[in-house]
Short mmCIF file of C-alpha atoms and ligand atoms in Angstrom, two decimals:
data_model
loop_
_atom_site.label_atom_id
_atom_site.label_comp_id
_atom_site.label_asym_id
_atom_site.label_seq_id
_atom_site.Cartn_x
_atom_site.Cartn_y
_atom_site.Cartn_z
CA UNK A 1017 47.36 119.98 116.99
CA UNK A 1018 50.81 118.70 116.51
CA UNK A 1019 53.07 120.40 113.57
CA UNK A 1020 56.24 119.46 111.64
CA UNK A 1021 59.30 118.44 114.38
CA UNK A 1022 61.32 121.45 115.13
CA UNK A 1023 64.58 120.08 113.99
CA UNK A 1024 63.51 119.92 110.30
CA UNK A 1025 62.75 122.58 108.38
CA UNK A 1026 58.60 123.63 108.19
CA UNK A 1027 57.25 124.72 104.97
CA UNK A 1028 54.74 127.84 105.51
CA UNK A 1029 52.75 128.88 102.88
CA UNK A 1030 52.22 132.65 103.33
CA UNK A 1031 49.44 134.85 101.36
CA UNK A 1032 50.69 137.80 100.38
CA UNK A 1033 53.76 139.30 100.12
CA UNK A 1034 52.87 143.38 100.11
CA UNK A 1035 53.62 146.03 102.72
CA UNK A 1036 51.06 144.24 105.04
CA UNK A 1037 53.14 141.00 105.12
CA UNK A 1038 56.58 142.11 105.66
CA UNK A 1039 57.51 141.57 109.08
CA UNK A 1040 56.02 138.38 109.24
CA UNK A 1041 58.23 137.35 106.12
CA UNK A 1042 60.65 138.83 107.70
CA UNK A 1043 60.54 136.75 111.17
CA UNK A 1044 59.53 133.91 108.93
CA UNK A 1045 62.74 133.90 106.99
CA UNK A 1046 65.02 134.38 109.93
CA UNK A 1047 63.85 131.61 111.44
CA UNK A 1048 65.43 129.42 109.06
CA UNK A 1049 61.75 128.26 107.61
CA UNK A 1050 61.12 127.32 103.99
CA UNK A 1051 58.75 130.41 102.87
CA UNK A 1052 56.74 130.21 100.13
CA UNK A 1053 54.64 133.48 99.36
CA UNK A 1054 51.85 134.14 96.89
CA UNK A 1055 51.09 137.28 95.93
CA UNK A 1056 49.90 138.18 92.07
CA UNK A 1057 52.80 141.25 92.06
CA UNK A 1058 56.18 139.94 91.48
CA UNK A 1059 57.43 143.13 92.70
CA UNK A 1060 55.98 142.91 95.87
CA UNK A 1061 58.64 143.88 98.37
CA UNK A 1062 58.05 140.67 100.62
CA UNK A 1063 59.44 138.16 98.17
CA UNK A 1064 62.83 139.09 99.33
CA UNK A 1065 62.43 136.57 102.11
CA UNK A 1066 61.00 133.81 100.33
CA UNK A 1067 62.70 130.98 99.07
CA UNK A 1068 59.77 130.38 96.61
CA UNK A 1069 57.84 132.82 95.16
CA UNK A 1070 54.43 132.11 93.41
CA UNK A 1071 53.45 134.84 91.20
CA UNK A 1072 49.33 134.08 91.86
CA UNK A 1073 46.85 136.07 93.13
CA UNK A 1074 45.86 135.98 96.81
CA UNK A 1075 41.88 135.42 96.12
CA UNK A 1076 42.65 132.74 93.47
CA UNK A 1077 41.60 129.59 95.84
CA UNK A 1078 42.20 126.92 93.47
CA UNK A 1079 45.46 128.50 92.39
CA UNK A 1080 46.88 128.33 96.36
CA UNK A 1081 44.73 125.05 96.95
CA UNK A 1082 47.36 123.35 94.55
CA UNK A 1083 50.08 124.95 95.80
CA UNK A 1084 49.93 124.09 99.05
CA UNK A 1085 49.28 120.82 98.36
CA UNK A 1086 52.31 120.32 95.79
CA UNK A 1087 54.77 122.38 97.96
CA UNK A 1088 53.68 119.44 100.94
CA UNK A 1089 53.18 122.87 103.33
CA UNK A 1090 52.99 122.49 107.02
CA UNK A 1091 51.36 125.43 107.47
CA UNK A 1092 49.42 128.45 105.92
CA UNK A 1093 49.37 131.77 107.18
CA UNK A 1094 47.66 135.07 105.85
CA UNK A 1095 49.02 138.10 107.92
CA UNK A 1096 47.86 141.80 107.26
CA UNK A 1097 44.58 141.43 104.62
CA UNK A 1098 41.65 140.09 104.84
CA UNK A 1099 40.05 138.14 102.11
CA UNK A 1100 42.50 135.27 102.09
CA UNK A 1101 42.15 134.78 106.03
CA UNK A 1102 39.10 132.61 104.95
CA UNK A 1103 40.90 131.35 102.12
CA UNK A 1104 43.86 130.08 104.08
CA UNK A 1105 41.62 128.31 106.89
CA UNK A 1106 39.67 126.42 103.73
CA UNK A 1107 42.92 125.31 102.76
CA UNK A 1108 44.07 124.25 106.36
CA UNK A 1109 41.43 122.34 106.84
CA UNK A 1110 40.75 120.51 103.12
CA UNK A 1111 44.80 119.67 103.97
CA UNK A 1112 44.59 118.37 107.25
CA UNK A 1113 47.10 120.91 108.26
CA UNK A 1114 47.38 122.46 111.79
CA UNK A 1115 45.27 126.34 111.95
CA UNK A 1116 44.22 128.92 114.66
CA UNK A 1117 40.78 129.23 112.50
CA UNK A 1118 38.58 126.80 111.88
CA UNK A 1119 36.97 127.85 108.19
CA UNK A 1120 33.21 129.14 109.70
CA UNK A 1121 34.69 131.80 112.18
CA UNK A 1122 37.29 132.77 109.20
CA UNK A 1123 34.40 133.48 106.77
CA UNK A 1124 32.57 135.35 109.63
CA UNK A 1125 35.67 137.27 110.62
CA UNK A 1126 36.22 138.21 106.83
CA UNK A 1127 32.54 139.50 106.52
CA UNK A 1128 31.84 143.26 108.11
CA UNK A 1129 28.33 142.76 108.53
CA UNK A 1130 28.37 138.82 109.13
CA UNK A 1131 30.81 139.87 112.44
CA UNK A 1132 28.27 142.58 113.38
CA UNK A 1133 25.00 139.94 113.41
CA UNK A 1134 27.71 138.47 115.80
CA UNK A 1135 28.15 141.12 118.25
CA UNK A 1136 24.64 142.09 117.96
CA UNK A 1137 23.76 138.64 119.02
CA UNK A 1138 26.52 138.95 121.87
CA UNK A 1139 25.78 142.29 122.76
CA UNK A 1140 29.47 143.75 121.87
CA UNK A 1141 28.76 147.45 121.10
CA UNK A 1142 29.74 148.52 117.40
CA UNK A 1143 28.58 150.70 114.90
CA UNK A 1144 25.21 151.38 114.01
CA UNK A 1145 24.68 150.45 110.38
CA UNK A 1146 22.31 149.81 108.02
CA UNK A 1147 22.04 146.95 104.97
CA UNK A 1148 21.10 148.09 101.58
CA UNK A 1149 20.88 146.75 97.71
CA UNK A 1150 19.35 150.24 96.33
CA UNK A 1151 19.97 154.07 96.05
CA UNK A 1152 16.75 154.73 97.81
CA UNK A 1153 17.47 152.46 100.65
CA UNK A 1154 20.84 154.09 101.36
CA UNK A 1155 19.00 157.39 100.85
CA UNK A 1156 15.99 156.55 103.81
CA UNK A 1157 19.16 155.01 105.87
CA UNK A 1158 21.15 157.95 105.88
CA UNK A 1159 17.91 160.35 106.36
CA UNK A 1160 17.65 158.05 109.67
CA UNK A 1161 21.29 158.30 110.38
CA UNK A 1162 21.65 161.75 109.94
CA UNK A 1163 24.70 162.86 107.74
CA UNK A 1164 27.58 163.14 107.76
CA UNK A 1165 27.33 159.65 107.44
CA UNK A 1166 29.85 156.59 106.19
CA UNK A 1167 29.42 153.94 102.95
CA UNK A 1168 31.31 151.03 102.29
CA UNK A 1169 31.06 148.12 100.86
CA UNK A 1170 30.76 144.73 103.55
CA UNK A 1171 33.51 143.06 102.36
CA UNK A 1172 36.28 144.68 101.32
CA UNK A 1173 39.24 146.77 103.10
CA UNK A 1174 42.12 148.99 102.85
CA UNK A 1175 39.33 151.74 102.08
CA UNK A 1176 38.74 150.25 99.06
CA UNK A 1177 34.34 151.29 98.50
CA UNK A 1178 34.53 153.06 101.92
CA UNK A 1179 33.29 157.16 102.04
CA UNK A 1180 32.31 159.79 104.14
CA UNK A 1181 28.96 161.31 102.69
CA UNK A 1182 28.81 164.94 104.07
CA UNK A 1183 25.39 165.27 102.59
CA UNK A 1184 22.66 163.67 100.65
CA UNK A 1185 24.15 165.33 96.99
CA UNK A 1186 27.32 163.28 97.97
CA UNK A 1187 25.05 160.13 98.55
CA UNK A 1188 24.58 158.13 95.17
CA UNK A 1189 28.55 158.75 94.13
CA UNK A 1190 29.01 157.11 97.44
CA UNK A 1191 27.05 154.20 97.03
CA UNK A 1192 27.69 153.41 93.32
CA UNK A 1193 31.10 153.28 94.30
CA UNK A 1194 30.69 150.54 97.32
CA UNK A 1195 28.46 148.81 95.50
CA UNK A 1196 30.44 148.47 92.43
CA UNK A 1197 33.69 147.75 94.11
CA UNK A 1198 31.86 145.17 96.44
CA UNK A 1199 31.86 141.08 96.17
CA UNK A 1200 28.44 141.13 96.95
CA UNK A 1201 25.25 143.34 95.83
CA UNK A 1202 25.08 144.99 98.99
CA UNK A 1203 26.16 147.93 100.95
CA UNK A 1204 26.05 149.26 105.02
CA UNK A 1205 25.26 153.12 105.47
CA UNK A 1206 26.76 154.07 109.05
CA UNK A 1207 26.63 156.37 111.60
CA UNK A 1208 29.33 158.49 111.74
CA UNK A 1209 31.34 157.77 115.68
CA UNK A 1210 32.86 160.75 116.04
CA UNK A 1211 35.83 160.58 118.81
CA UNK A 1212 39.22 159.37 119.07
CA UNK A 1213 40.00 155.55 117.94
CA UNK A 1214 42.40 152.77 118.46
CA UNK A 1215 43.48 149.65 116.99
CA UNK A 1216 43.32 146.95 119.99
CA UNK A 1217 45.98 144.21 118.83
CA UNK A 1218 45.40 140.58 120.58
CA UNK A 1219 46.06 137.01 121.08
CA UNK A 1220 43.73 134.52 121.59
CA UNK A 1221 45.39 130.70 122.74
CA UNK A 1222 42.40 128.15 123.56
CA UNK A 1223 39.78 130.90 123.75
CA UNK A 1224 41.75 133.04 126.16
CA UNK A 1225 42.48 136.55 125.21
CA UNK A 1226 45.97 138.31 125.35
CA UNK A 1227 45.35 141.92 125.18
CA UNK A 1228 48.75 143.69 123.69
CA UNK A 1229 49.30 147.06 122.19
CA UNK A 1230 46.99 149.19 122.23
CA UNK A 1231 47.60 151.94 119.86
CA UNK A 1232 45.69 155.15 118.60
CA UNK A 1233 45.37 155.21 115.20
CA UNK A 1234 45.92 158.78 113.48
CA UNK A 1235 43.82 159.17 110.29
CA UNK A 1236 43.82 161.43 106.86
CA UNK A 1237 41.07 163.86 106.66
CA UNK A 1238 38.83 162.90 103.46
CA UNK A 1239 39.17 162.11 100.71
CA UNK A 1240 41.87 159.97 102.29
CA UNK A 1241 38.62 159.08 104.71
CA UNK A 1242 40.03 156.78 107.16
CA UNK A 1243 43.24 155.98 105.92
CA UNK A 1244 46.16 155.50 108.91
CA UNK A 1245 49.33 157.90 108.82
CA UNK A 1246 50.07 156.60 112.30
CA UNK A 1247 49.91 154.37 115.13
CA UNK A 1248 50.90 155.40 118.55
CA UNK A 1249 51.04 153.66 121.23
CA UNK A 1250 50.96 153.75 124.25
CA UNK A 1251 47.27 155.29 123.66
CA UNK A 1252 46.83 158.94 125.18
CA UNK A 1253 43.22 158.32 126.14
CA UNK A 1254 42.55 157.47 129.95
CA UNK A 1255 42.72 153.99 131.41
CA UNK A 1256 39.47 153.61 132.05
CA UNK A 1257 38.89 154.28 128.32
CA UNK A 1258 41.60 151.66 127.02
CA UNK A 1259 40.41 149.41 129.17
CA UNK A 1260 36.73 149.38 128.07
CA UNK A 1261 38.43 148.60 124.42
CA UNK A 1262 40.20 146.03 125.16
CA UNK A 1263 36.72 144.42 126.93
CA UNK A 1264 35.36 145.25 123.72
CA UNK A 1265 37.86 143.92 121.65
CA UNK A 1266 38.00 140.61 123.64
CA UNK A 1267 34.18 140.01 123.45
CA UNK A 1268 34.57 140.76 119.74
CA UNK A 1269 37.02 138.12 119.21
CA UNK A 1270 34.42 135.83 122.10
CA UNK A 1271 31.23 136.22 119.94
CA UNK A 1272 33.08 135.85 116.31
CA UNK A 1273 34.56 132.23 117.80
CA UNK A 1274 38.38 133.14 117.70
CA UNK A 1275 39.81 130.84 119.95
CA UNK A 1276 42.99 130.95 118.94
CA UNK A 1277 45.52 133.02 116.83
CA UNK A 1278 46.11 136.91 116.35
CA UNK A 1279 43.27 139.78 116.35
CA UNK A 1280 43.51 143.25 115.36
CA UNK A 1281 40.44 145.68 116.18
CA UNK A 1282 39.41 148.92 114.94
CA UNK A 1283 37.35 150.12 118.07
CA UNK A 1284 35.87 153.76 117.96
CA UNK A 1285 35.19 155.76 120.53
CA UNK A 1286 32.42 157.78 121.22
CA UNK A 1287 30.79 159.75 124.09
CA UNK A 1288 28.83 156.77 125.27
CA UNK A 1289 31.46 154.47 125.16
CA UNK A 1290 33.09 152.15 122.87
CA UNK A 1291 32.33 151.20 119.21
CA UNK A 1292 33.91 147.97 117.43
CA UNK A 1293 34.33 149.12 113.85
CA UNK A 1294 35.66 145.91 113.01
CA UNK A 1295 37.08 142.67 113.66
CA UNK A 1296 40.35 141.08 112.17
CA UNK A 1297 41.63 137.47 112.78
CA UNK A 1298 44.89 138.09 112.17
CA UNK A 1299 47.47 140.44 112.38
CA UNK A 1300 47.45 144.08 111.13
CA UNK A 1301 48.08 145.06 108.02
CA UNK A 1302 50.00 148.35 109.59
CA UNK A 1303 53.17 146.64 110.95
CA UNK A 1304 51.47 146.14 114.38
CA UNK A 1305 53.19 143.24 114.88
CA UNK A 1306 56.55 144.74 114.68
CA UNK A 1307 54.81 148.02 117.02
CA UNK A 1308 54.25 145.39 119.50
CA UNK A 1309 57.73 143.75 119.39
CA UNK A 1310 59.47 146.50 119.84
CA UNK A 1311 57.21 148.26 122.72
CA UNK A 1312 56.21 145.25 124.77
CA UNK A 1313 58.90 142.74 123.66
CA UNK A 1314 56.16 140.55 122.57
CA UNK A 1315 56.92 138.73 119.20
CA UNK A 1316 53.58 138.92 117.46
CA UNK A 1317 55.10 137.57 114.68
CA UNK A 1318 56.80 134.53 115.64
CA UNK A 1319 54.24 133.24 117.87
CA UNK A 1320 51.58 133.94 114.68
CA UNK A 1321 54.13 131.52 112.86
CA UNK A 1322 54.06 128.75 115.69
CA UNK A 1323 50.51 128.79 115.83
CA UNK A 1324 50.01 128.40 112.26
CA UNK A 1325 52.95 125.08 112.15
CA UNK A 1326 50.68 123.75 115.30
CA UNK A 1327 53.22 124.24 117.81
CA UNK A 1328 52.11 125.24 121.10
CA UNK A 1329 52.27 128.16 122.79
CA UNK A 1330 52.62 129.32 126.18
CA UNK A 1331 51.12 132.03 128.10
CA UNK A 1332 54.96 133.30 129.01
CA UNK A 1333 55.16 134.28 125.42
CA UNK A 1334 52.73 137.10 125.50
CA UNK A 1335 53.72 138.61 129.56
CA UNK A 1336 54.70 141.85 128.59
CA UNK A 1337 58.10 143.33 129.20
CA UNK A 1338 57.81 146.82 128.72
CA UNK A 1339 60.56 147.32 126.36
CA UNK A 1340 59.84 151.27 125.30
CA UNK A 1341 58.14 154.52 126.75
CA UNK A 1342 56.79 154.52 123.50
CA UNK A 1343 56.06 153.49 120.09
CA UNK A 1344 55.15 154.96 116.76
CA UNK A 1345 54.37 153.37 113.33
CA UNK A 1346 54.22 156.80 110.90
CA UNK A 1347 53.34 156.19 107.46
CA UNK A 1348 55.35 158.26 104.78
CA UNK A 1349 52.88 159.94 101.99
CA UNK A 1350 54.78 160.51 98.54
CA UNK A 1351 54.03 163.00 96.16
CA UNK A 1352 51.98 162.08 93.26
CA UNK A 1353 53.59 160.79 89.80
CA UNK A 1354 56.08 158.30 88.66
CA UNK A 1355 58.87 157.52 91.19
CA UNK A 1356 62.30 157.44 90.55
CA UNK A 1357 64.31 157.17 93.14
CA UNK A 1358 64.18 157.18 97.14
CA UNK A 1359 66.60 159.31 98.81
CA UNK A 1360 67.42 159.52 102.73
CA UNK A 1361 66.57 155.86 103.50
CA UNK A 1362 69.84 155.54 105.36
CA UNK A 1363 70.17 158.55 107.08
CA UNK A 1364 66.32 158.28 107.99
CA UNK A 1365 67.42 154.39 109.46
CA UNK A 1366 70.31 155.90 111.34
CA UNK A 1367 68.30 158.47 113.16
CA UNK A 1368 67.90 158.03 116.76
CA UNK A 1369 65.14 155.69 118.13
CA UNK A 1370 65.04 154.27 114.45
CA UNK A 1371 63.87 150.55 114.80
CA UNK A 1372 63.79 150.54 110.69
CA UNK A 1373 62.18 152.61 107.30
CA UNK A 1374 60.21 150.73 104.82
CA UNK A 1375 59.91 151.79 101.28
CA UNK A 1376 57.08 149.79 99.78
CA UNK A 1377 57.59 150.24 96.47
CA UNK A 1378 60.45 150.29 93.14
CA UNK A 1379 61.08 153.05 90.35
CA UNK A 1380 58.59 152.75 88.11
CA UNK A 1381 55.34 152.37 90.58
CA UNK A 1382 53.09 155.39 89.87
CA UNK A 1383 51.80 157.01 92.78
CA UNK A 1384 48.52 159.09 92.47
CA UNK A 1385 46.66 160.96 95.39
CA UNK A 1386 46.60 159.48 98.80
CA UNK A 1387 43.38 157.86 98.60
CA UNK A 1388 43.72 154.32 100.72
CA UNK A 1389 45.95 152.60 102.34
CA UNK A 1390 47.44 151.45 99.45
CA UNK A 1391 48.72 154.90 98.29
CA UNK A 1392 51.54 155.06 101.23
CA UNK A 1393 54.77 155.03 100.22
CA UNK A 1394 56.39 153.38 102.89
CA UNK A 1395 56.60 153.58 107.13
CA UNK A 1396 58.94 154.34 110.00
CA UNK A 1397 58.95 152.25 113.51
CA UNK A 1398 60.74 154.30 116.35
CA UNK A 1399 60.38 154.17 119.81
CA UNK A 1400 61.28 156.58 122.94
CA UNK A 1401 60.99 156.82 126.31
CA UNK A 1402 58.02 158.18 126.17
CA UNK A 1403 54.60 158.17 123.47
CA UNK A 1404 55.80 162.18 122.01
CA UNK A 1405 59.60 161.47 122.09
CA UNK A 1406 58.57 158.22 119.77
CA UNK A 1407 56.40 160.44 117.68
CA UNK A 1408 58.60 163.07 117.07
CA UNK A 1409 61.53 160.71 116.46
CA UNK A 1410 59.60 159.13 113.81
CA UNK A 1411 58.39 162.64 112.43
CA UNK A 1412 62.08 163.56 112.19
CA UNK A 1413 63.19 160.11 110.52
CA UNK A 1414 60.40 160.77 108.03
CA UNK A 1415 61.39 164.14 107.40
CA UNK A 1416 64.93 163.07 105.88
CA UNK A 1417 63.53 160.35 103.11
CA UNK A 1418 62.45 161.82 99.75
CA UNK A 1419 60.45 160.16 97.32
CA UNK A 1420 61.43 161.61 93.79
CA UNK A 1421 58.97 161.31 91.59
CA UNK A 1422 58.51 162.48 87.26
CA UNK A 1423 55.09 163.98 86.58
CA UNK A 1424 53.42 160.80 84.99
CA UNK A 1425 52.48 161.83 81.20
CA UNK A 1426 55.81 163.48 81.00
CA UNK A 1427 57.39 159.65 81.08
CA UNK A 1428 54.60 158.42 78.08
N1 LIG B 431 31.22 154.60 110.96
C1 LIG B 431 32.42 155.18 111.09
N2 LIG B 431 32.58 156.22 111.94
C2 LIG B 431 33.78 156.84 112.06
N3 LIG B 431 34.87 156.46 111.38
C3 LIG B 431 34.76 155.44 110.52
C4 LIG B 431 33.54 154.73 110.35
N4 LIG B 431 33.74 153.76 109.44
C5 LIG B 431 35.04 153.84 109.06
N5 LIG B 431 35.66 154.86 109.71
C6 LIG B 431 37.07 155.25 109.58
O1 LIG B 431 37.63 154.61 108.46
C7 LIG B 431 38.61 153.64 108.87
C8 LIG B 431 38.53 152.41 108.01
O2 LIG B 431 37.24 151.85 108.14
P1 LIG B 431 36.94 150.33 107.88
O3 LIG B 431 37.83 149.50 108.74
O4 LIG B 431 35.50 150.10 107.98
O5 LIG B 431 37.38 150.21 106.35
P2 LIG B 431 38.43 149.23 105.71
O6 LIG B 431 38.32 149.43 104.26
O7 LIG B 431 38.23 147.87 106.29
O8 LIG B 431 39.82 149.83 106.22
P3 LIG B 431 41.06 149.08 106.95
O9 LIG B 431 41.64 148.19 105.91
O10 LIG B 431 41.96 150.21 107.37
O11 LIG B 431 40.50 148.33 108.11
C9 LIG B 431 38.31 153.39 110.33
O12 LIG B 431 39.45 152.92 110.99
C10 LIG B 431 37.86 154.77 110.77
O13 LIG B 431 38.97 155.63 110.94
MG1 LIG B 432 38.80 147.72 108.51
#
């Protein structure tokens, strides 16, 4: 796969410009590239490093398929969500144009029960689930389960569809919710792993995996079910244990067919061992990429962007050179209602071990009860020489920004 020559300037075509795509806008834009970002929010905080902006949403195919085309892109590129990853591989390959996916193993990596008939073919261990279309179904799956048990829908993230049923009363809210949310008519009832879990962030170059942070991920307690407030890394659990995720994670990424490009999995783990939750082909949606950069020295980013222009990569780029004891992504929670101002940012930046503070959002955004992922208000990335000294560095960065918000019907 050969890309655009260095010397001129490569068009990438990037879907989405949210909290999810940030740093890769970010590394995008300072390496002097001609960005183009789609996302259907023109206040998403990305566009800032774009030099075109395309006000269209990231699922509208046709929409991008134009675009791409017209803007003469030399790559495409969707960082942090899921849906367009198959979207942008479609593209890549109708174009001609250079991609770490080829558009089968996209679709497969976009689908949560498609990758599982994967690893249950492989033999990667993951989560036991079950498939249904009906109330009753769900009802006889969690009965064989046992409860608590988890819904969501197949095919959709960021927690959007996705629940912790405590008990069968809880059940049809549950699944009426998946299933109405979801693309398709179906929905998985889960076991419930109980047990720590980390996110297992990789490389893959010509079917050769690049294990790189490994970070636990620290989650709200329901009805935020799921939902990150942190990643730390490096993981407190023993070796032996991060090991076996990483094996798990790179036989995830074997039996989906990633050979090449960026891979961020969700692996639980329980008393017998470790669980894939789930499979991403591409980067996180949590600022991993940046986690990694700053811990390992590894530019997750930039090398995401070479592989999608075609360029090649070499194994030197992901050796890693611990940079940090440790490293903490902590996402900041706002109060509910209308918000009018941030306060702190600077002083929050400024504290020590500070890599930078993201505020996600403008006055004006409404927040409501931290729900999903898409509820947080913004992050911190610190690091330390060690995992707590990164943690509480973050905690006390966090501490100093203020997100002022109006009650909401008070502003009708
Ligand atoms: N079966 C399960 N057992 C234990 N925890 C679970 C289970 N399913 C989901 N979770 C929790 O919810 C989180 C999100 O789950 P999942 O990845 O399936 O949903 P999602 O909507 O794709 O979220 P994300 O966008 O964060 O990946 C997991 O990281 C985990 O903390
Ligand atoms: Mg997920």
């Amino acid at each position: 796969m050969e890309g655009a020559p260095a010397h001129r300037s490569s068009r990438l075509l990037v879907l989405g410009a949210g909290p999810a795509q940030l740093g890769l806008l970010e590394a995008a834009h300072e390496r002097g590239l001609h960005v183009i970002a789609v996302d259907r929010d023109p206040r998403a905080p990305g566009f800032r490093f774009a030099d075109r902006r395309a006000i269209v949403s990231v699922e509208d195919e046709p929409a991008i398929d134009r675009l791409a085309a017209a803007e003469r892109v030399d790559g495409v590129v969707a960082p942090g969500i899921d849906f367009p990853v198959a979207i942008a591989a479609r593209i890549a390959s109708r174009l001609g144009l250079p991609h770490t996916l080829d558009p089968v193993t996209a679709q497969t990596a976009t689908s949560k029960l498609r990758q599982r008939e994967r690893f249950a073919e492989a033999g990667v261990p993951h989560t036991r689930h079950v498939v249904c279309s009906t109330l009753s179904e769900a009802a006889a799956a969690a009965a064989e389960l046992g409860f608590p048990c988890v819904v969501k829908a197949p095919d959709l993230q960021g927690q959007k569809g996705l629940a912790l049923v405590p008990d069968p009363d809880a059940l049809p809210e549950a699944f009426d919710a998946a299933r109405g949310l979801a693309r398709s008519s179906i929905v998985l009832v889960e076991e419930l792993v109980t047990g720590p879990e980390v996110t297992v962030n990789g490389f893959s170059v010509g079917g050769r995996f690049h294990p790189l942070t490994v970070t636990d991920r620290v989650v709200s307690d329901p009805p935020a079910f799921g939902v990150a407030l942190a990643h730390v890394w490096p993981s407190e659990l023993p070796e032996k244990t991060v090991e076996e995720a990483v094996r798990a994670a790179a036989a995830a990424a074997a039996a989906v067919g990633v050979q090449d490009g960026p891979t961020y999995t969700q692996v639980l783990v329980a008393k017998e061992g470790p669980r894939v939750g789930e499979l991403a082909a591409r980067l996180g949606g949590g600022h991993d990429a940046e986690l990694c950069e700053a811990a390992l020295g590894v530019h997750l980013n930039r090398v995401t962007i070479d592989a999608a222009l075609g360029e090649r990569l070499y194994d030197g780029a992901f050796v890693p050179d611990e940079l940090a004891g440790g490293a903490c992504v902590r996402f900041l929670v706002p109060e509910r209602g209308v918000l009018e101002a941030v306060e702190g940012l600077d002083a929050a930046e400024r504290s020590s071990g500070v890599v930078w503070v993201r505020s996600y959002r403008q006055p004006g955004h409404e927040f409501g009860e931290l729900r999903r992922g898409g509820d947080r208000a913004g992050a911190v990335l610190a690091v330390g020489d060690s995992r707590k000294e990164a943690v509480v560095r973050a905690e006390r960065s966090a501490a100093k920004i203020r997100f002022v918000t109006a009650e909401a019907e008070a502003l009708v």
